[in-house]
């Protein structure tokens, strides 16, 4: 049976895992220190637990107790009002359901090098973009995502929410060596395609047409502002661009990843 504990005081230390969820800098420190991440909403909580992640506790409005009863197990369930949940978390928890979940490292770079299709992110610092890229990769049938060391955390609440739980099912890993990442991919048989607004870049369709049917492909996606570094562009096997119209020179990196993921699938 769930350990249901009614809590009214937002400063109750038992709710410490859920404090200030909108403060990304504070959450990075807390979640790393405590080895946890926060799942928001019934669907995301359920997907995390069904993927094998272990919950630490739940923060639930009363209406969610029955619908989540089958996944709660024996960890504490802090039953709170919506007003208390908002005071603790710092925002309106409109779905009324949060879970603190044990963080795990499930894949390393070597685990993904045998795949056929990888998206590789360089310094994509926005959590929403990282979540959307993971969702796009999963939805379009790609095998995984590699993240440069400075990329946003895929297990931060906003990234998880945007990915609709794809972060739990799609393999992803952190690159240990940013500088040597492209050569490592090439040594593992990947044709590395940099998506960039660089001089001499080919249209994406032309790059796709030149690939052999059995090619392993890794597409490089750059940071939101400056795009890919010259080091990664220069090391890539091909540089591709998405043709644009009406004076628009580029797309949001998440949107670009969806187009590239579809064309190069």
C-alpha atoms as an extended CHARMM CRD file, in Angstrom:
* protein
*
       265  EXT
         1         1  UNK       CA              0.0000000000        0.0000000000        0.0000000000  PROA      1               0.0000000000
         2         2  UNK       CA              1.2280000000        3.5680000000       -0.7010000000  PROA      2               0.0000000000
         3         3  UNK       CA              2.6050000000        5.5200000000        2.2520000000  PROA      3               0.0000000000
         4         4  UNK       CA              0.2290000000        8.4830000000        1.9480000000  PROA      4               0.0000000000
         5         5  UNK       CA              1.3310000000       11.4580000000        4.0340000000  PROA      5               0.0000000000
         6         6  UNK       CA             -0.7240000000       14.6490000000        4.1580000000  PROA      6               0.0000000000
         7         7  UNK       CA              1.4780000000       17.7610000000        4.0930000000  PROA      7               0.0000000000
         8         8  UNK       CA              0.2040000000       21.3240000000        4.4260000000  PROA      8               0.0000000000
         9         9  UNK       CA              3.3880000000       23.2880000000        5.1400000000  PROA      9               0.0000000000
        10        10  UNK       CA              5.3580000000       24.1740000000        1.9500000000  PROA      10              0.0000000000
        11        11  UNK       CA              8.5470000000       24.4190000000        4.0310000000  PROA      11              0.0000000000
        12        12  UNK       CA              8.2600000000       20.8290000000        5.2680000000  PROA      12              0.0000000000
        13        13  UNK       CA             11.7530000000       19.3170000000        4.7460000000  PROA      13              0.0000000000
        14        14  UNK       CA             10.2230000000       16.1220000000        3.3630000000  PROA      14              0.0000000000
        15        15  UNK       CA              9.3020000000       18.1020000000        0.2470000000  PROA      15              0.0000000000
        16        16  UNK       CA             12.8930000000       19.2520000000       -0.3850000000  PROA      16              0.0000000000
        17        17  UNK       CA             13.2010000000       17.3270000000       -3.6680000000  PROA      17              0.0000000000
        18        18  UNK       CA             10.4610000000       19.4980000000       -5.1830000000  PROA      18              0.0000000000
        19        19  UNK       CA             11.6720000000       22.9770000000       -4.2020000000  PROA      19              0.0000000000
        20        20  UNK       CA             11.9710000000       25.7600000000       -6.8320000000  PROA      20              0.0000000000
        21        21  UNK       CA             11.5110000000       23.6270000000       -9.9410000000  PROA      21              0.0000000000
        22        22  UNK       CA             11.7040000000       26.6840000000      -12.2280000000  PROA      22              0.0000000000
        23        23  UNK       CA             15.1600000000       27.6760000000      -10.9920000000  PROA      23              0.0000000000
        24        24  UNK       CA             17.3180000000       25.7580000000      -13.4890000000  PROA      24              0.0000000000
        25        25  UNK       CA             20.6400000000       26.6520000000      -11.8250000000  PROA      25              0.0000000000
        26        26  UNK       CA             19.4580000000       25.5450000000       -8.3890000000  PROA      26              0.0000000000
        27        27  UNK       CA             17.8950000000       22.3720000000       -9.7960000000  PROA      27              0.0000000000
        28        28  UNK       CA             21.1230000000       21.4050000000      -11.5900000000  PROA      28              0.0000000000
        29        29  UNK       CA             22.9060000000       21.5390000000       -8.2500000000  PROA      29              0.0000000000
        30        30  UNK       CA             20.2080000000       19.7920000000       -6.2240000000  PROA      30              0.0000000000
        31        31  UNK       CA             19.4290000000       17.0430000000       -8.7110000000  PROA      31              0.0000000000
        32        32  UNK       CA             23.0690000000       16.2210000000       -9.3330000000  PROA      32              0.0000000000
        33        33  UNK       CA             23.8820000000       16.2570000000       -5.6130000000  PROA      33              0.0000000000
        34        34  UNK       CA             20.9350000000       14.0320000000       -4.7070000000  PROA      34              0.0000000000
        35        35  UNK       CA             21.0060000000       11.8030000000       -7.7900000000  PROA      35              0.0000000000
        36        36  UNK       CA             17.4300000000       12.5000000000       -8.8150000000  PROA      36              0.0000000000
        37        37  UNK       CA             15.2390000000       14.0270000000      -11.4860000000  PROA      37              0.0000000000
        38        38  UNK       CA             11.6350000000       15.2430000000      -11.4640000000  PROA      38              0.0000000000
        39        39  UNK       CA              8.8970000000       13.7490000000      -13.6400000000  PROA      39              0.0000000000
        40        40  UNK       CA              5.7830000000       15.8680000000      -14.1770000000  PROA      40              0.0000000000
        41        41  UNK       CA              2.3180000000       14.6410000000      -15.1260000000  PROA      41              0.0000000000
        42        42  UNK       CA              0.7240000000       11.2030000000      -15.0540000000  PROA      42              0.0000000000
        43        43  UNK       CA              1.8950000000       10.1120000000      -18.5230000000  PROA      43              0.0000000000
        44        44  UNK       CA              5.5220000000       11.1080000000      -17.9820000000  PROA      44              0.0000000000
        45        45  UNK       CA              5.6200000000        9.5920000000      -14.4830000000  PROA      45              0.0000000000
        46        46  UNK       CA              4.1540000000        6.3570000000      -15.7920000000  PROA      46              0.0000000000
        47        47  UNK       CA              6.6090000000        6.1990000000      -18.7170000000  PROA      47              0.0000000000
        48        48  UNK       CA              9.5860000000        6.7590000000      -16.4150000000  PROA      48              0.0000000000
        49        49  UNK       CA              8.5620000000        3.9820000000      -14.0480000000  PROA      49              0.0000000000
        50        50  UNK       CA              7.5850000000        1.6060000000      -16.8610000000  PROA      50              0.0000000000
        51        51  UNK       CA             11.0640000000        2.2030000000      -18.3410000000  PROA      51              0.0000000000
        52        52  UNK       CA             12.5740000000        0.9260000000      -15.0860000000  PROA      52              0.0000000000
        53        53  UNK       CA             13.4450000000        4.1650000000      -13.2840000000  PROA      53              0.0000000000
        54        54  UNK       CA             12.8680000000        3.9120000000       -9.5230000000  PROA      54              0.0000000000
        55        55  UNK       CA             10.7420000000        6.5600000000       -7.7870000000  PROA      55              0.0000000000
        56        56  UNK       CA             11.9400000000        8.1720000000       -4.5450000000  PROA      56              0.0000000000
        57        57  UNK       CA              8.6370000000        9.8390000000       -3.6600000000  PROA      57              0.0000000000
        58        58  UNK       CA              5.5180000000       11.4290000000       -5.1490000000  PROA      58              0.0000000000
        59        59  UNK       CA              3.9540000000       14.8580000000       -4.6790000000  PROA      59              0.0000000000
        60        60  UNK       CA              0.2930000000       14.4680000000       -5.6540000000  PROA      60              0.0000000000
        61        61  UNK       CA             -2.9780000000       16.3170000000       -5.5330000000  PROA      61              0.0000000000
        62        62  UNK       CA             -5.6420000000       13.9860000000       -4.1000000000  PROA      62              0.0000000000
        63        63  UNK       CA             -7.2570000000       13.3040000000       -7.4920000000  PROA      63              0.0000000000
        64        64  UNK       CA             -4.1470000000       11.4750000000       -8.7670000000  PROA      64              0.0000000000
        65        65  UNK       CA             -3.8450000000        8.8670000000       -6.0290000000  PROA      65              0.0000000000
        66        66  UNK       CA             -6.2160000000        6.3850000000       -7.6390000000  PROA      66              0.0000000000
        67        67  UNK       CA             -4.9390000000        6.6870000000      -11.2220000000  PROA      67              0.0000000000
        68        68  UNK       CA             -1.2720000000        6.2660000000      -10.2110000000  PROA      68              0.0000000000
        69        69  UNK       CA             -1.8470000000        3.6170000000       -7.5490000000  PROA      69              0.0000000000
        70        70  UNK       CA             -0.5160000000        0.8130000000       -9.7610000000  PROA      70              0.0000000000
        71        71  UNK       CA              2.9400000000        2.4350000000      -10.1520000000  PROA      71              0.0000000000
        72        72  UNK       CA              3.4150000000        4.0740000000       -6.7620000000  PROA      72              0.0000000000
        73        73  UNK       CA              4.7180000000        1.0580000000       -4.8730000000  PROA      73              0.0000000000
        74        74  UNK       CA              5.8820000000        1.5490000000       -1.3030000000  PROA      74              0.0000000000
        75        75  UNK       CA              7.6490000000        4.9400000000       -1.5220000000  PROA      75              0.0000000000
        76        76  UNK       CA              6.2410000000        8.0010000000        0.2900000000  PROA      76              0.0000000000
        77        77  UNK       CA              3.3600000000        9.8470000000       -1.3400000000  PROA      77              0.0000000000
        78        78  UNK       CA              3.0200000000       13.4350000000       -0.1650000000  PROA      78              0.0000000000
        79        79  UNK       CA             -0.6230000000       14.4120000000       -0.6360000000  PROA      79              0.0000000000
        80        80  UNK       CA             -0.8910000000       18.1820000000       -0.9570000000  PROA      80              0.0000000000
        81        81  UNK       CA             -3.2980000000       20.8460000000       -2.1130000000  PROA      81              0.0000000000
        82        82  UNK       CA             -2.6390000000       22.5550000000       -5.4310000000  PROA      82              0.0000000000
        83        83  UNK       CA             -1.7890000000       25.7320000000       -3.5090000000  PROA      83              0.0000000000
        84        84  UNK       CA              0.8690000000       23.8880000000       -1.4850000000  PROA      84              0.0000000000
        85        85  UNK       CA              2.2870000000       22.2600000000       -4.6290000000  PROA      85              0.0000000000
        86        86  UNK       CA              2.6020000000       25.6930000000       -6.2410000000  PROA      86              0.0000000000
        87        87  UNK       CA              4.2500000000       27.2100000000       -3.1800000000  PROA      87              0.0000000000
        88        88  UNK       CA              6.8410000000       24.4270000000       -3.0560000000  PROA      88              0.0000000000
        89        89  UNK       CA              7.6090000000       24.1190000000       -6.7650000000  PROA      89              0.0000000000
        90        90  UNK       CA              7.3710000000       27.7810000000       -7.7020000000  PROA      90              0.0000000000
        91        91  UNK       CA              4.8580000000       27.3060000000      -10.5160000000  PROA      91              0.0000000000
        92        92  UNK       CA              1.2930000000       26.1200000000      -11.0840000000  PROA      92              0.0000000000
        93        93  UNK       CA              1.4810000000       22.3300000000      -11.3380000000  PROA      93              0.0000000000
        94        94  UNK       CA             -1.5250000000       22.1360000000      -13.6240000000  PROA      94              0.0000000000
        95        95  UNK       CA             -1.3410000000       18.3620000000      -13.8990000000  PROA      95              0.0000000000
        96        96  UNK       CA             -1.1700000000       18.0510000000      -10.1120000000  PROA      96              0.0000000000
        97        97  UNK       CA              1.3410000000       15.2130000000      -10.1660000000  PROA      97              0.0000000000
        98        98  UNK       CA              5.1030000000       15.1700000000       -9.5910000000  PROA      98              0.0000000000
        99        99  UNK       CA              7.5260000000       12.3620000000       -8.8370000000  PROA      99              0.0000000000
       100       100  UNK       CA             11.1090000000       12.4490000000       -7.6030000000  PROA      100             0.0000000000
       101       101  UNK       CA             12.9520000000        9.6590000000       -9.3960000000  PROA      101             0.0000000000
       102       102  UNK       CA             16.4050000000        8.1130000000       -8.9670000000  PROA      102             0.0000000000
       103       103  UNK       CA             18.7770000000        9.2720000000      -11.7090000000  PROA      103             0.0000000000
       104       104  UNK       CA             20.6930000000        6.5950000000      -13.6800000000  PROA      104             0.0000000000
       105       105  UNK       CA             23.3810000000        6.5870000000      -16.3720000000  PROA      105             0.0000000000
       106       106  UNK       CA             22.0530000000        3.9830000000      -18.7900000000  PROA      106             0.0000000000
       107       107  UNK       CA             24.2190000000        4.3850000000      -21.8910000000  PROA      107             0.0000000000
       108       108  UNK       CA             27.7310000000        5.4640000000      -22.7480000000  PROA      108             0.0000000000
       109       109  UNK       CA             29.0860000000        6.6500000000      -26.0880000000  PROA      109             0.0000000000
       110       110  UNK       CA             30.4820000000        3.2140000000      -26.9390000000  PROA      110             0.0000000000
       111       111  UNK       CA             27.0050000000        1.7070000000      -26.5610000000  PROA      111             0.0000000000
       112       112  UNK       CA             25.6590000000        3.8890000000      -29.3730000000  PROA      112             0.0000000000
       113       113  UNK       CA             28.4610000000        3.5380000000      -31.9160000000  PROA      113             0.0000000000
       114       114  UNK       CA             26.9530000000        0.3560000000      -33.3260000000  PROA      114             0.0000000000
       115       115  UNK       CA             23.7530000000        2.2020000000      -34.3000000000  PROA      115             0.0000000000
       116       116  UNK       CA             22.8300000000        3.2690000000      -37.8520000000  PROA      116             0.0000000000
       117       117  UNK       CA             21.3450000000        6.7150000000      -37.2170000000  PROA      117             0.0000000000
       118       118  UNK       CA             22.4850000000        9.1690000000      -34.5490000000  PROA      118             0.0000000000
       119       119  UNK       CA             21.7440000000       12.8220000000      -33.8430000000  PROA      119             0.0000000000
       120       120  UNK       CA             24.7010000000       14.5930000000      -32.2350000000  PROA      120             0.0000000000
       121       121  UNK       CA             24.1710000000       17.8710000000      -30.3670000000  PROA      121             0.0000000000
       122       122  UNK       CA             26.9210000000       20.4180000000      -29.7850000000  PROA      122             0.0000000000
       123       123  UNK       CA             26.2570000000       22.8640000000      -26.9370000000  PROA      123             0.0000000000
       124       124  UNK       CA             22.4560000000       22.9070000000      -27.3210000000  PROA      124             0.0000000000
       125       125  UNK       CA             21.7990000000       24.6260000000      -23.9990000000  PROA      125             0.0000000000
       126       126  UNK       CA             18.0200000000       25.0340000000      -24.0130000000  PROA      126             0.0000000000
       127       127  UNK       CA             16.2650000000       22.2130000000      -22.1690000000  PROA      127             0.0000000000
       128       128  UNK       CA             13.1810000000       22.4610000000      -24.3600000000  PROA      128             0.0000000000
       129       129  UNK       CA             15.2680000000       22.0630000000      -27.5160000000  PROA      129             0.0000000000
       130       130  UNK       CA             17.0940000000       19.0320000000      -26.1190000000  PROA      130             0.0000000000
       131       131  UNK       CA             13.7700000000       17.4330000000      -25.2010000000  PROA      131             0.0000000000
       132       132  UNK       CA             12.3130000000       18.1600000000      -28.6330000000  PROA      132             0.0000000000
       133       133  UNK       CA             15.3730000000       16.7260000000      -30.4150000000  PROA      133             0.0000000000
       134       134  UNK       CA             15.0520000000       13.5080000000      -28.4000000000  PROA      134             0.0000000000
       135       135  UNK       CA             11.3580000000       13.3300000000      -29.2280000000  PROA      135             0.0000000000
       136       136  UNK       CA             12.0270000000       13.9400000000      -32.9310000000  PROA      136             0.0000000000
       137       137  UNK       CA             14.7810000000       11.3380000000      -33.0330000000  PROA      137             0.0000000000
       138       138  UNK       CA             12.5780000000        8.7380000000      -31.3690000000  PROA      138             0.0000000000
       139       139  UNK       CA              9.5370000000        9.5250000000      -33.5060000000  PROA      139             0.0000000000
       140       140  UNK       CA             11.4680000000        9.4080000000      -36.7800000000  PROA      140             0.0000000000
       141       141  UNK       CA             13.1190000000        6.0920000000      -35.9890000000  PROA      141             0.0000000000
       142       142  UNK       CA             16.6440000000        7.2470000000      -35.1800000000  PROA      142             0.0000000000
       143       143  UNK       CA             18.6550000000        5.0420000000      -32.8660000000  PROA      143             0.0000000000
       144       144  UNK       CA             19.9790000000        7.5320000000      -30.3390000000  PROA      144             0.0000000000
       145       145  UNK       CA             21.3530000000       10.9580000000      -29.4470000000  PROA      145             0.0000000000
       146       146  UNK       CA             24.8400000000       11.9990000000      -28.3750000000  PROA      146             0.0000000000
       147       147  UNK       CA             25.2710000000       15.1860000000      -26.3570000000  PROA      147             0.0000000000
       148       148  UNK       CA             28.3860000000       17.3350000000      -26.0770000000  PROA      148             0.0000000000
       149       149  UNK       CA             29.4520000000       18.0720000000      -22.4870000000  PROA      149             0.0000000000
       150       150  UNK       CA             27.8570000000       21.5400000000      -22.3820000000  PROA      150             0.0000000000
       151       151  UNK       CA             24.4240000000       20.4750000000      -23.6680000000  PROA      151             0.0000000000
       152       152  UNK       CA             21.4050000000       20.8650000000      -21.4160000000  PROA      152             0.0000000000
       153       153  UNK       CA             20.4030000000       18.0000000000      -19.1450000000  PROA      153             0.0000000000
       154       154  UNK       CA             17.9170000000       15.6030000000      -20.8280000000  PROA      154             0.0000000000
       155       155  UNK       CA             16.6230000000       14.6250000000      -17.3750000000  PROA      155             0.0000000000
       156       156  UNK       CA             15.7380000000       18.1740000000      -16.3420000000  PROA      156             0.0000000000
       157       157  UNK       CA             11.9710000000       18.5270000000      -15.9030000000  PROA      157             0.0000000000
       158       158  UNK       CA             11.3560000000       20.7320000000      -18.9540000000  PROA      158             0.0000000000
       159       159  UNK       CA             13.4140000000       18.4830000000      -21.2360000000  PROA      159             0.0000000000
       160       160  UNK       CA             11.5430000000       15.4030000000      -20.0340000000  PROA      160             0.0000000000
       161       161  UNK       CA              8.1900000000       17.1160000000      -20.4810000000  PROA      161             0.0000000000
       162       162  UNK       CA              8.9810000000       18.3160000000      -24.0220000000  PROA      162             0.0000000000
       163       163  UNK       CA             10.2640000000       14.8910000000      -25.0090000000  PROA      163             0.0000000000
       164       164  UNK       CA              6.9750000000       13.3420000000      -23.8210000000  PROA      164             0.0000000000
       165       165  UNK       CA              9.0350000000       10.6910000000      -22.0590000000  PROA      165             0.0000000000
       166       166  UNK       CA             11.1680000000        9.7950000000      -25.0990000000  PROA      166             0.0000000000
       167       167  UNK       CA             14.2120000000       10.4950000000      -22.9160000000  PROA      167             0.0000000000
       168       168  UNK       CA             13.3480000000        7.2960000000      -21.0320000000  PROA      168             0.0000000000
       169       169  UNK       CA             13.1340000000        5.0370000000      -24.0790000000  PROA      169             0.0000000000
       170       170  UNK       CA             15.6160000000        6.4490000000      -26.6180000000  PROA      170             0.0000000000
       171       171  UNK       CA             19.2970000000        5.7100000000      -25.8790000000  PROA      171             0.0000000000
       172       172  UNK       CA             21.3900000000        8.8450000000      -25.2750000000  PROA      172             0.0000000000
       173       173  UNK       CA             24.8470000000        9.4950000000      -23.8830000000  PROA      173             0.0000000000
       174       174  UNK       CA             27.2680000000       12.3150000000      -23.0650000000  PROA      174             0.0000000000
       175       175  UNK       CA             30.3710000000       12.7050000000      -25.1970000000  PROA      175             0.0000000000
       176       176  UNK       CA             33.5320000000       12.4640000000      -23.1350000000  PROA      176             0.0000000000
       177       177  UNK       CA             35.7000000000       14.2110000000      -25.7230000000  PROA      177             0.0000000000
       178       178  UNK       CA             34.1440000000       17.1100000000      -27.6280000000  PROA      178             0.0000000000
       179       179  UNK       CA             37.2240000000       17.7320000000      -29.7750000000  PROA      179             0.0000000000
       180       180  UNK       CA             37.5510000000       14.1270000000      -30.9330000000  PROA      180             0.0000000000
       181       181  UNK       CA             33.8740000000       13.3540000000      -31.3340000000  PROA      181             0.0000000000
       182       182  UNK       CA             33.6740000000       13.5180000000      -35.1400000000  PROA      182             0.0000000000
       183       183  UNK       CA             36.7530000000       11.3190000000      -35.7480000000  PROA      183             0.0000000000
       184       184  UNK       CA             35.3530000000        8.7500000000      -33.2940000000  PROA      184             0.0000000000
       185       185  UNK       CA             32.0780000000        8.6310000000      -35.2550000000  PROA      185             0.0000000000
       186       186  UNK       CA             33.9490000000        8.2930000000      -38.5500000000  PROA      186             0.0000000000
       187       187  UNK       CA             36.1580000000        5.5230000000      -37.1690000000  PROA      187             0.0000000000
       188       188  UNK       CA             32.9680000000        3.6840000000      -36.2430000000  PROA      188             0.0000000000
       189       189  UNK       CA             31.7580000000        3.8290000000      -39.8550000000  PROA      189             0.0000000000
       190       190  UNK       CA             29.4660000000        6.8590000000      -39.7410000000  PROA      190             0.0000000000
       191       191  UNK       CA             29.0890000000        9.3560000000      -42.5560000000  PROA      191             0.0000000000
       192       192  UNK       CA             29.0070000000       12.5770000000      -40.5390000000  PROA      192             0.0000000000
       193       193  UNK       CA             26.6860000000       15.2890000000      -41.8730000000  PROA      193             0.0000000000
       194       194  UNK       CA             26.9940000000       18.7700000000      -40.3510000000  PROA      194             0.0000000000
       195       195  UNK       CA             23.8300000000       20.8670000000      -40.5400000000  PROA      195             0.0000000000
       196       196  UNK       CA             25.1810000000       24.3920000000      -40.9430000000  PROA      196             0.0000000000
       197       197  UNK       CA             24.8720000000       27.6920000000      -42.7980000000  PROA      197             0.0000000000
       198       198  UNK       CA             28.3930000000       27.3620000000      -44.1530000000  PROA      198             0.0000000000
       199       199  UNK       CA             29.7960000000       28.4560000000      -47.4830000000  PROA      199             0.0000000000
       200       200  UNK       CA             29.6370000000       25.5590000000      -49.8960000000  PROA      200             0.0000000000
       201       201  UNK       CA             26.9810000000       23.6670000000      -47.9320000000  PROA      201             0.0000000000
       202       202  UNK       CA             24.8260000000       21.4240000000      -50.1120000000  PROA      202             0.0000000000
       203       203  UNK       CA             21.0500000000       21.2520000000      -49.9570000000  PROA      203             0.0000000000
       204       204  UNK       CA             19.9160000000       18.5390000000      -47.5800000000  PROA      204             0.0000000000
       205       205  UNK       CA             18.1290000000       16.5720000000      -50.3110000000  PROA      205             0.0000000000
       206       206  UNK       CA             21.3410000000       16.3880000000      -52.3530000000  PROA      206             0.0000000000
       207       207  UNK       CA             23.3130000000       15.0830000000      -49.3870000000  PROA      207             0.0000000000
       208       208  UNK       CA             20.6540000000       12.4460000000      -48.7280000000  PROA      208             0.0000000000
       209       209  UNK       CA             20.6450000000       11.3480000000      -52.3810000000  PROA      209             0.0000000000
       210       210  UNK       CA             24.4150000000       10.8340000000      -52.3240000000  PROA      210             0.0000000000
       211       211  UNK       CA             24.3230000000        8.4550000000      -49.3650000000  PROA      211             0.0000000000
       212       212  UNK       CA             24.5200000000        4.7370000000      -50.0450000000  PROA      212             0.0000000000
       213       213  UNK       CA             21.4800000000        2.7340000000      -48.8880000000  PROA      213             0.0000000000
       214       214  UNK       CA             23.4240000000        0.9910000000      -46.1300000000  PROA      214             0.0000000000
       215       215  UNK       CA             25.2550000000        4.1000000000      -44.8610000000  PROA      215             0.0000000000
       216       216  UNK       CA             25.5180000000        4.7930000000      -41.1590000000  PROA      216             0.0000000000
       217       217  UNK       CA             24.6800000000        8.4760000000      -40.6400000000  PROA      217             0.0000000000
       218       218  UNK       CA             25.3430000000       10.9010000000      -37.7870000000  PROA      218             0.0000000000
       219       219  UNK       CA             23.8740000000       14.4060000000      -38.1660000000  PROA      219             0.0000000000
       220       220  UNK       CA             25.5180000000       17.2440000000      -36.2180000000  PROA      220             0.0000000000
       221       221  UNK       CA             23.2500000000       19.9070000000      -34.6870000000  PROA      221             0.0000000000
       222       222  UNK       CA             24.7010000000       23.1490000000      -33.3260000000  PROA      222             0.0000000000
       223       223  UNK       CA             23.9510000000       25.5400000000      -30.5140000000  PROA      223             0.0000000000
       224       224  UNK       CA             20.9900000000       27.9090000000      -30.7600000000  PROA      224             0.0000000000
       225       225  UNK       CA             23.0310000000       31.0610000000      -31.3970000000  PROA      225             0.0000000000
       226       226  UNK       CA             26.2640000000       30.4830000000      -33.2700000000  PROA      226             0.0000000000
       227       227  UNK       CA             25.4610000000       27.0560000000      -34.6900000000  PROA      227             0.0000000000
       228       228  UNK       CA             28.1080000000       24.3740000000      -35.0850000000  PROA      228             0.0000000000
       229       229  UNK       CA             31.7350000000       25.0940000000      -34.2990000000  PROA      229             0.0000000000
       230       230  UNK       CA             34.2010000000       25.3870000000      -37.1690000000  PROA      230             0.0000000000
       231       231  UNK       CA             36.0170000000       22.3610000000      -35.7520000000  PROA      231             0.0000000000
       232       232  UNK       CA             32.9870000000       20.0990000000      -36.1800000000  PROA      232             0.0000000000
       233       233  UNK       CA             32.0370000000       21.5780000000      -39.5440000000  PROA      233             0.0000000000
       234       234  UNK       CA             35.5650000000       21.1610000000      -40.8730000000  PROA      234             0.0000000000
       235       235  UNK       CA             35.8010000000       17.5590000000      -39.6960000000  PROA      235             0.0000000000
       236       236  UNK       CA             32.4250000000       16.4590000000      -41.1270000000  PROA      236             0.0000000000
       237       237  UNK       CA             32.1300000000       14.3640000000      -44.2920000000  PROA      237             0.0000000000
       238       238  UNK       CA             29.4000000000       16.6290000000      -45.6980000000  PROA      238             0.0000000000
       239       239  UNK       CA             27.8560000000       19.9790000000      -44.8100000000  PROA      239             0.0000000000
       240       240  UNK       CA             24.1320000000       20.3460000000      -45.4550000000  PROA      240             0.0000000000
       241       241  UNK       CA             21.6430000000       23.1770000000      -45.2920000000  PROA      241             0.0000000000
       242       242  UNK       CA             17.8590000000       23.3430000000      -45.3780000000  PROA      242             0.0000000000
       243       243  UNK       CA             16.7580000000       25.6540000000      -48.2390000000  PROA      243             0.0000000000
       244       244  UNK       CA             14.9140000000       28.6950000000      -46.8690000000  PROA      244             0.0000000000
       245       245  UNK       CA             12.6380000000       31.3550000000      -48.3710000000  PROA      245             0.0000000000
       246       246  UNK       CA             11.2550000000       34.8600000000      -47.6510000000  PROA      246             0.0000000000
       247       247  UNK       CA             14.4360000000       36.1820000000      -46.0670000000  PROA      247             0.0000000000
       248       248  UNK       CA             14.5520000000       33.5680000000      -43.2870000000  PROA      248             0.0000000000
       249       249  UNK       CA             18.0490000000       32.1230000000      -42.9720000000  PROA      249             0.0000000000
       250       250  UNK       CA             17.5230000000       29.3390000000      -40.4460000000  PROA      250             0.0000000000
       251       251  UNK       CA             15.1450000000       27.3590000000      -38.2550000000  PROA      251             0.0000000000
       252       252  UNK       CA             15.0800000000       26.6010000000      -34.5640000000  PROA      252             0.0000000000
       253       253  UNK       CA             17.4560000000       23.6950000000      -33.9420000000  PROA      253             0.0000000000
       254       254  UNK       CA             14.6320000000       21.3960000000      -32.8310000000  PROA      254             0.0000000000
       255       255  UNK       CA             12.6680000000       22.0770000000      -36.0250000000  PROA      255             0.0000000000
       256       256  UNK       CA             15.8220000000       21.5780000000      -38.0960000000  PROA      256             0.0000000000
       257       257  UNK       CA             16.4520000000       18.2530000000      -36.3790000000  PROA      257             0.0000000000
       258       258  UNK       CA             12.9750000000       17.0640000000      -37.3880000000  PROA      258             0.0000000000
       259       259  UNK       CA             13.5320000000       17.9530000000      -41.0360000000  PROA      259             0.0000000000
       260       260  UNK       CA             17.0170000000       16.4590000000      -41.1370000000  PROA      260             0.0000000000
       261       261  UNK       CA             15.7990000000       13.4060000000      -39.2740000000  PROA      261             0.0000000000
       262       262  UNK       CA             13.0700000000       12.8120000000      -41.8390000000  PROA      262             0.0000000000
       263       263  UNK       CA             15.1780000000       13.4620000000      -44.9500000000  PROA      263             0.0000000000
       264       264  UNK       CA             18.1610000000       11.3990000000      -43.7450000000  PROA      264             0.0000000000
       265       265  UNK       CA             16.1650000000        8.6310000000      -42.1230000000  PROA      265             0.0000000000
